[in-house]
């Protein structure tokens, strides 16, 4: 019998999907600044260029979302419930960011946050 948690598995899958979309959008829309960073040799190529800094921080979120998604899949496969604080913190961070930037993809993180909360509650 599988010990996996469907809500947690779905949360992880959604987080990985958002990470991939986020990286693709960042690479596409930031291709000019990224080319400039490559042309300047990467090392110390961001600080003095605000548009490069924006692309850098935009793209840095993708690996973090990927890591969180992979952690959810890891826990789901082993039947381990995520801690309740994880869902709350993802939700609070997401809502805070979405309120600061309403026209953004932050709204895409609300379903995984809710699923994390559900997965933490179903094992209690």
XYZ file of N, CA and C in Angstrom:
372
model
N 0.839 -1.183 0.000
C 0.000 0.000 0.000
C 0.882 1.245 0.000
N 0.555 2.203 -0.854
C 1.328 3.431 -0.966
C 1.060 4.337 0.226
N 2.117 4.947 0.704
C 1.976 5.882 1.814
C 1.942 7.314 1.320
N 1.931 7.525 0.020
C 2.036 8.879 -0.515
C 0.800 9.704 -0.196
N 1.005 11.007 -0.171
C -0.060 11.956 0.109
C -0.420 12.676 -1.179
N -1.626 12.445 -1.714
C -2.006 13.126 -2.963
C -1.914 14.652 -2.901
N -2.371 15.319 -1.811
C -2.237 16.774 -1.784
C -0.777 17.230 -1.798
N 0.065 16.504 -1.085
C 1.478 16.876 -1.030
C 2.159 16.619 -2.369
N 1.811 15.502 -3.005
C 2.360 15.204 -4.326
C 1.938 16.277 -5.331
N 0.678 16.683 -5.279
C 0.185 17.719 -6.180
C 0.858 19.058 -5.891
N 1.031 19.393 -4.610
C 1.720 20.639 -4.243
C 3.131 20.650 -4.822
N 3.847 19.544 -4.666
C 5.206 19.454 -5.195
C 5.239 19.576 -6.707
N 4.310 18.908 -7.364
C 4.249 18.976 -8.827
C 3.942 20.392 -9.303
N 3.018 21.057 -8.627
C 2.681 22.434 -8.991
C 3.863 23.375 -8.762
N 4.548 23.210 -7.650
C 5.714 24.051 -7.371
C 6.800 23.861 -8.425
N 7.025 22.639 -8.829
C 8.022 22.376 -9.879
C 7.560 22.990 -11.196
N 6.282 22.871 -11.517
C 5.751 23.483 -12.728
C 5.901 24.992 -12.733
N 5.604 25.628 -11.602
C 5.763 27.084 -11.500
C 7.240 27.450 -11.620
N 8.123 26.660 -11.036
C 9.563 26.923 -11.128
C 10.029 26.906 -12.583
N 9.571 25.912 -13.328
C 9.968 25.797 -14.738
C 9.409 26.977 -15.544
N 8.128 27.289 -15.342
C 7.529 28.439 -16.039
C 8.237 29.738 -15.679
N 8.534 29.900 -14.405
C 9.199 31.113 -13.934
C 10.574 31.267 -14.579
N 11.319 30.179 -14.638
C 12.649 30.223 -15.261
C 12.540 30.523 -16.754
N 11.567 29.901 -17.414
C 11.397 30.128 -18.855
C 11.031 31.579 -19.145
N 10.077 32.123 -18.379
C 9.689 33.522 -18.573
C 10.860 34.447 -18.281
N 11.565 34.187 -17.186
C 12.711 35.025 -16.824
C 13.804 34.997 -17.870
N 14.088 33.813 -18.386
C 15.127 33.696 -19.419
C 14.693 34.389 -20.712
N 13.400 34.260 -21.055
C 12.916 34.869 -22.294
C 12.879 36.392 -22.175
N 12.210 36.895 -21.153
C 12.065 38.341 -21.016
C 13.346 39.016 -20.539
N 14.241 38.255 -19.927
C 15.506 38.812 -19.476
C 16.667 38.459 -20.383
N 16.357 38.035 -21.598
C 17.444 37.565 -22.480
C 18.457 38.655 -22.794
N 18.028 39.899 -22.915
C 18.968 41.002 -23.173
C 19.946 41.176 -22.028
N 19.454 41.390 -20.816
C 20.374 41.497 -19.680
C 21.220 40.237 -19.467
N 20.639 39.060 -19.716
C 21.417 37.825 -19.577
C 22.566 37.776 -20.581
N 22.289 38.212 -21.819
C 23.371 38.273 -22.816
C 24.466 39.230 -22.366
N 24.058 40.360 -21.779
C 25.034 41.317 -21.271
C 25.886 40.719 -20.160
N 25.261 39.937 -19.297
C 26.005 39.288 -18.212
C 27.012 38.292 -18.781
N 26.581 37.523 -19.773
C 27.495 36.560 -20.416
C 28.638 37.290 -21.118
N 28.289 38.359 -21.807
C 29.300 39.137 -22.532
C 30.341 39.714 -21.566
N 29.886 40.087 -20.361
C 30.790 40.669 -19.363
C 31.498 39.620 -18.517
N 31.291 38.343 -18.824
C 32.016 37.286 -18.144
C 31.388 36.793 -16.851
N 30.121 37.038 -16.611
C 29.347 36.565 -15.463
C 29.843 37.144 -14.123
N 31.095 36.916 -13.778
C 31.635 37.351 -12.488
C 31.473 38.859 -12.325
N 30.778 39.265 -11.276
C 30.549 40.672 -10.951
C 29.858 41.435 -12.093
N 28.938 40.767 -12.770
C 28.278 41.384 -13.923
C 26.887 41.931 -13.609
N 26.486 41.900 -12.334
C 25.119 42.293 -11.989
C 25.046 43.622 -11.248
N 25.899 43.830 -10.266
C 25.760 44.943 -9.324
C 25.495 46.315 -9.942
N 26.176 46.683 -10.964
C 26.053 48.045 -11.502
C 24.964 48.186 -12.561
N 24.162 47.154 -12.767
C 23.108 47.177 -13.791
C 21.780 46.742 -13.161
N 20.877 47.702 -12.965
C 19.626 47.377 -12.275
C 18.789 46.353 -13.037
N 18.776 46.418 -14.380
C 17.974 45.445 -15.134
C 18.544 44.039 -14.996
N 19.847 43.922 -14.843
C 20.457 42.612 -14.615
C 20.118 42.102 -13.218
N 20.094 43.004 -12.255
C 19.713 42.624 -10.899
C 18.284 42.117 -10.842
N 17.405 42.763 -11.583
C 16.012 42.320 -11.636
C 15.908 40.913 -12.215
N 16.616 40.666 -13.309
C 16.598 39.336 -13.926
C 17.231 38.310 -12.986
N 18.324 38.682 -12.345
C 18.984 37.774 -11.405
C 18.017 37.330 -10.312
N 17.345 38.278 -9.651
C 16.443 37.924 -8.560
C 15.211 37.191 -9.073
N 14.762 37.556 -10.263
C 13.638 36.848 -10.858
C 14.000 35.380 -11.052
N 15.177 35.138 -11.596
C 15.600 33.768 -11.873
C 16.011 33.004 -10.613
N 16.405 33.691 -9.552
C 16.798 33.009 -8.317
C 15.610 32.352 -7.627
N 14.407 32.846 -7.869
C 13.241 32.236 -7.249
C 12.975 30.845 -7.826
N 13.301 30.639 -9.092
C 13.013 29.359 -9.743
C 13.682 28.167 -9.061
N 14.990 28.218 -8.779
C 15.601 27.066 -8.103
C 15.040 26.849 -6.692
N 14.656 27.936 -6.018
C 14.083 27.784 -4.676
C 12.726 27.083 -4.745
N 11.907 27.446 -5.728
C 10.627 26.766 -5.912
C 10.834 25.311 -6.305
N 11.832 25.063 -7.145
C 12.150 23.692 -7.545
C 12.558 22.856 -6.328
N 13.411 23.415 -5.484
C 13.832 22.702 -4.269
C 12.645 22.394 -3.359
N 11.775 23.368 -3.179
C 10.604 23.151 -2.336
C 9.689 22.092 -2.944
N 9.506 22.134 -4.251
C 8.696 21.120 -4.933
C 9.294 19.731 -4.793
N 10.604 19.632 -4.948
C 11.264 18.337 -4.794
C 11.150 17.822 -3.365
N 11.242 18.723 -2.393
C 11.078 18.324 -1.000
C 9.673 17.767 -0.766
N 8.672 18.421 -1.343
C 7.293 17.932 -1.203
C 7.152 16.528 -1.794
N 7.727 16.307 -2.973
C 7.655 14.976 -3.585
C 8.380 13.942 -2.731
N 9.526 14.306 -2.191
C 10.300 13.422 -1.323
C 9.471 13.010 -0.106
N 8.842 14.000 0.534
C 8.016 13.721 1.709
C 6.800 12.886 1.339
N 6.156 13.230 0.211
C 4.954 12.506 -0.215
C 5.257 11.040 -0.484
N 6.376 10.762 -1.134
C 6.746 9.379 -1.447
C 6.984 8.553 -0.192
N 7.365 9.215 0.881
C 7.676 8.504 2.119
C 6.542 8.566 3.141
N 5.449 9.228 2.758
C 4.314 9.340 3.662
C 4.575 10.230 4.858
N 5.462 11.196 4.699
C 5.800 12.115 5.788
C 5.032 13.410 5.585
N 4.299 13.820 6.585
C 3.541 15.068 6.506
C 4.487 16.256 6.643
N 4.262 17.290 5.856
C 5.089 18.490 6.020
C 4.695 19.203 7.315
N 5.602 19.957 7.896
C 5.222 20.712 9.093
C 4.193 21.788 8.731
N 3.279 22.037 9.630
C 2.205 23.000 9.380
C 2.754 24.392 9.063
N 3.858 24.759 9.723
C 4.422 26.086 9.511
C 4.863 26.293 8.064
N 5.235 25.232 7.380
C 5.694 25.371 5.997
C 4.575 25.901 5.106
N 3.393 25.304 5.215
C 2.255 25.783 4.433
C 1.883 27.204 4.781
N 1.876 27.526 6.084
C 1.539 28.888 6.512
C 2.556 29.899 5.991
N 3.837 29.566 6.071
C 4.861 30.506 5.625
C 4.823 30.704 4.115
N 4.606 29.631 3.368
C 4.481 29.773 1.912
C 3.262 30.622 1.595
N 2.158 30.384 2.290
C 0.944 31.162 2.052
C 1.135 32.637 2.410
N 1.702 32.919 3.576
C 1.918 34.307 3.990
C 2.875 35.033 3.045
N 3.943 34.382 2.668
C 4.894 34.982 1.740
C 4.231 35.250 0.391
N 3.460 34.290 -0.077
C 2.779 34.420 -1.362
C 1.772 35.556 -1.343
N 0.927 35.601 -0.332
C -0.088 36.652 -0.253
C 0.580 38.025 -0.104
N 1.605 38.100 0.730
C 2.324 39.367 0.886
C 2.917 39.851 -0.426
N 3.561 38.963 -1.137
C 4.166 39.333 -2.421
C 3.095 39.671 -3.462
N 2.008 38.903 -3.465
C 0.937 39.158 -4.430
C 0.273 40.509 -4.162
N 0.158 40.898 -2.906
C -0.414 42.211 -2.597
C 0.523 43.338 -3.013
N 1.822 43.113 -2.894
C 2.792 44.122 -3.318
C 2.899 44.200 -4.841
N 2.711 43.061 -5.500
C 2.789 42.989 -6.963
C 1.582 42.219 -7.484
N 0.400 42.856 -7.515
C -0.807 42.129 -7.918
C -0.755 41.572 -9.341
N -0.075 42.255 -10.236
C 0.040 41.758 -11.610
C 1.340 40.963 -11.679
N 1.245 39.721 -11.214
C 2.424 38.859 -11.153
C 1.964 37.412 -11.094
N 2.924 36.530 -11.092
C 2.624 35.105 -11.001
C 2.559 34.594 -9.578
N 2.700 35.486 -8.591
C 2.655 35.033 -7.197
C 1.365 34.296 -6.878
N 0.282 34.668 -7.557
C -1.015 34.023 -7.313
C -0.955 32.521 -7.594
N -0.036 32.101 -8.458
C 0.095 30.682 -8.789
C 0.568 29.837 -7.602
N 1.108 30.493 -6.585
C 1.624 29.753 -5.427
C 0.584 29.547 -4.333
N -0.589 30.138 -4.483
C -1.629 29.948 -3.468
C -2.132 28.498 -3.449
N -2.427 27.873 -4.601
C -2.859 26.460 -4.540
C -1.831 25.523 -3.893
N -0.532 25.609 -4.243
C 0.411 24.719 -3.548
C 0.478 24.995 -2.046
N 0.375 26.259 -1.652
C 0.396 26.587 -0.221
C -0.804 25.949 0.481
N -1.975 26.056 -0.139
C -3.176 25.451 0.442
C -3.037 23.932 0.520
N -2.448 23.336 -0.509
C -2.244 21.885 -0.508
C -1.243 21.465 0.563
N -0.228 22.279 0.799
C 0.717 21.994 1.881
C 0.000 22.019 3.229
N -0.867 23.007 3.426
C -1.635 23.069 4.672
C -2.541 21.846 4.820
N -3.174 21.462 3.729
C -4.059 20.287 3.767
C -3.264 19.018 4.081
N -2.091 18.888 3.445
C -1.271 17.691 3.671
C -0.777 17.636 5.104
N -0.469 18.778 5.685
C 0.009 18.766 7.082
C -1.142 18.427 8.027
N -2.350 18.823 7.681
C -3.499 18.565 8.555
C -4.010 17.134 8.437
N -3.840 16.505 7.279
C -4.424 15.169 7.096
C -3.682 14.079 7.870
N -2.514 14.360 8.386
C -1.742 13.380 9.134
C -1.851 13.593 10.639
N -2.611 14.562 11.062
C -2.680 14.894 12.488
C -3.808 14.173 13.158
